[in-house]
Amino acid sequence: MKDTLIIFDTTLRDGEQSPGASMTQEEKLRIARQLERMRVDVIEAGFPAASPGDFEAVRTIAAAIRESTVCGLSRANENDIARAGEAVAPAAKKRIHTFIATSPIHMEKKLRMSPAQVIEQAVKAIGWAREYTDDVEFSAEDAGRSEIDFLARIFEAVIRAGAKTINVPDTVGYNIPGQYAATLRALIEKVPGADKVIWSVHCHNDLGLAVANSLAAVSAGARQVECTINGLGERAGNASLEEIVMAVRTRADVFPVRTRIDTTQIVPASRLVSQITGYPVQPNKAIVGANAFAHESGIHQDGVLKHRETYEIMRAEDVGWGANKLVLGKHSGRTAFRARLREIGIEIGSEEQLNAAFARFKELADKKHEIFDEDLHALMSDEAAAPEQEHFRLLSTRFHSETGERPQAEIVLSMGGKETRSHATGSGPVDAAFKAIEAITRSGGQLLLYSVNAITTGTDAQGEVTVRLARGERIVNGQGADTDIVVASVKAYLNALNKLHAGGEKLNPQL
Ligand code: KIV
Ligand code: ZN
């Protein structure tokens, strides 16, 4: 009988700490629904004390999700814990995850607290959290650079105070697999009460070892892995959920655990997260990259055709490849449209919203005959990003490019409700369009990234554009989709400008 490996997904919290990856409440809810469909055990929905927006997002997810546990992160202080407790209150299964740093450098330079004070604060935090739920997780931030004897002392104290899950994060991605596994093994052996709790790991990928470290820890006794879709997360990211789940499943001969994940939902989850955050998935990414199951060399192709297992250790359909099936077309009606949205986790509130979304769907179906789930997600992201109250709104565009001539763009925008137009030339139509927008808006945003992806296959596919803009300390990602990639680019640029305009500063838990 194998143990269950608890899959704790932190795409909505640690993943959202990737530069520019902030998501709207509606987008977070859509991802949470997909995580629930994938049968993730715990969804870390956010850090409620970070901002009122984060609080609302966690609360909305807590009210909507029934199968997975919904978790809120909090620092080890009474106010953060109360915010987390109130935010997860509506959940069917709720958890508070509280943390404090335990490495000498963090205690001395960041917290300016003595080790004894840190233990005292951690114990108090567990007590405050238990007023809201019995399911309390404790993390020793920067455990990867903490002294093992100190970790053992603080873990013993928080277990006695009632923590049910003990997380040993490699916050800065400093550990290597053998050493990290030895730390876990020693703690599990040494800490009184270790057998009463679940040992958890949370690894960052600064040295490219997040998945390797997590799996080494599982072999050493960890029974919860914290991870994210596509390995999204602070700096170089976190351990990738899809790699952990498929490693444990494919090498069931090595790992004494099994997960509850419905692996066929992995590729749809990866696409959804990439589409919403604007972080493309590299083609050679394990499991979810476009080439992960593509065989280029003749010898490999021949082998796979003769006997699939010659070169394939997993089946593409087991992780959800091929799920890109035709869903709707030009003749589909409103009922089918709404039903399909529901199936992919998108709930439309009012009749008015349904009418607006359906009108846009019909426009798209006129341009593109086959509408896939990915198109629906892009359409709904656009829909959510284009309410009447947005400061910058596209009214119309015109482009001209001809061999031997400098491309030109004309843009008509509504800016704060006032119609303005401008014209510019550029090295290409996208460059000209961005210059025309800047001539009107004078945002001063610095373009850090511009990327175009085809959402589905075929030349009538929608192009999905991501634009990353920086201004001062803030970095935002804007997305836009359209069958015309210049229009998609303009939408993405305006989406980024609207995010810069909206402000919405929030606290990072690790600062
Ligand atoms: O990396 C880290 O230490 C964290 C904790 C808050 C768990 O994200
Ligand atoms: Zn982290």
Coordinates of N, CA and C and ligand atoms in Angstrom, one line a residue, residues 10 13-14 17 44 73-74 97 99 137 139-143 167 169-172 202-204 226 234-235 238 509-510, ligand 1:
T10 N 0.9 26.1 -5.5 CA 1.1 27.5 -5.0 C 1.2 28.5 -6.2
R13 N -0.1 31.9 -5.5 CA 0.6 32.7 -4.5 C 2.0 32.9 -4.9
D14 N 2.9 31.8 -4.8 CA 4.3 32.0 -5.2 C 4.4 32.2 -6.7
Q17 N 4.1 35.6 -7.7 CA 5.2 36.5 -7.4 C 6.3 36.6 -8.5
E44 N -3.0 26.8 -2.6 CA -2.6 28.1 -1.9 C -3.1 29.2 -2.8
L73 N -1.8 32.2 2.9 CA -0.5 32.4 3.5 C -0.5 33.6 4.4
S74 N 0.2 33.5 5.5 CA 0.4 34.6 6.4 C 1.7 34.6 7.1
H97 N -1.5 28.9 6.4 CA -0.1 28.5 6.2 C 0.7 29.7 6.8
F99 N 4.4 31.4 8.3 CA 5.8 31.2 8.2 C 6.6 32.3 8.9
E137 N -0.4 24.9 8.8 CA 0.9 24.6 8.3 C 1.9 25.6 8.7
S139 N 5.9 27.0 8.1 CA 7.1 27.0 7.2 C 8.2 27.7 7.9
A140 N 9.4 27.1 7.9 CA 10.6 27.8 8.3 C 11.3 28.4 7.1
E141 N 11.0 29.7 6.9 CA 11.5 30.3 5.7 C 13.1 30.2 5.6
D142 N 13.6 29.9 4.5 CA 15.0 29.8 4.3 C 15.6 28.6 5.1
A143 N 14.8 27.6 5.3 CA 15.2 26.4 6.0 C 16.5 25.8 5.3
N167 N 6.7 22.5 6.9 CA 7.3 22.7 5.6 C 8.8 23.2 5.8
P169 N 11.3 24.8 3.5 CA 11.5 25.4 2.2 C 13.0 25.7 1.9
D170 N 13.3 25.4 0.7 CA 14.6 25.8 0.2 C 14.3 27.1 -0.6
T171 N 14.2 28.2 0.2 CA 13.7 29.5 -0.3 C 14.5 30.1 -1.4
V172 N 15.8 29.9 -1.3 CA 16.7 30.6 -2.3 C 17.3 29.5 -3.3
H202 N 9.3 22.7 -0.3 CA 9.0 23.8 -1.1 C 10.3 24.3 -1.7
C203 N 10.6 23.9 -2.9 CA 11.9 24.2 -3.5 C 11.9 25.2 -4.6
H204 N 12.8 26.2 -4.5 CA 13.0 27.1 -5.6 C 14.1 26.6 -6.5
E226 N 5.2 21.1 -2.4 CA 4.6 22.4 -2.9 C 5.2 22.7 -4.2
E234 N 8.7 32.9 -7.8 CA 9.8 33.9 -7.6 C 11.0 33.6 -8.3
R235 N 11.7 34.5 -8.9 CA 13.0 34.4 -9.6 C 12.9 33.3 -10.6
N238 N 9.5 27.7 -9.0 CA 9.4 26.6 -8.1 C 9.5 25.3 -8.8
P509 N 5.2 38.7 0.5 CA 5.4 38.1 1.8 C 6.9 37.9 2.2
Q510 N 7.8 37.8 1.2 CA 9.2 37.5 1.6 C 10.0 38.8 1.8
Ligands
KIV1 O1 10.0 30.2 -0.6 C1 9.5 30.3 0.5 O2 10.2 30.1 1.6 C2 8.1 30.6 0.6 C3 7.5 30.4 2.0 C4 6.5 31.5 2.3 C5 6.9 29.0 2.1 O3 7.5 30.8 -0.4

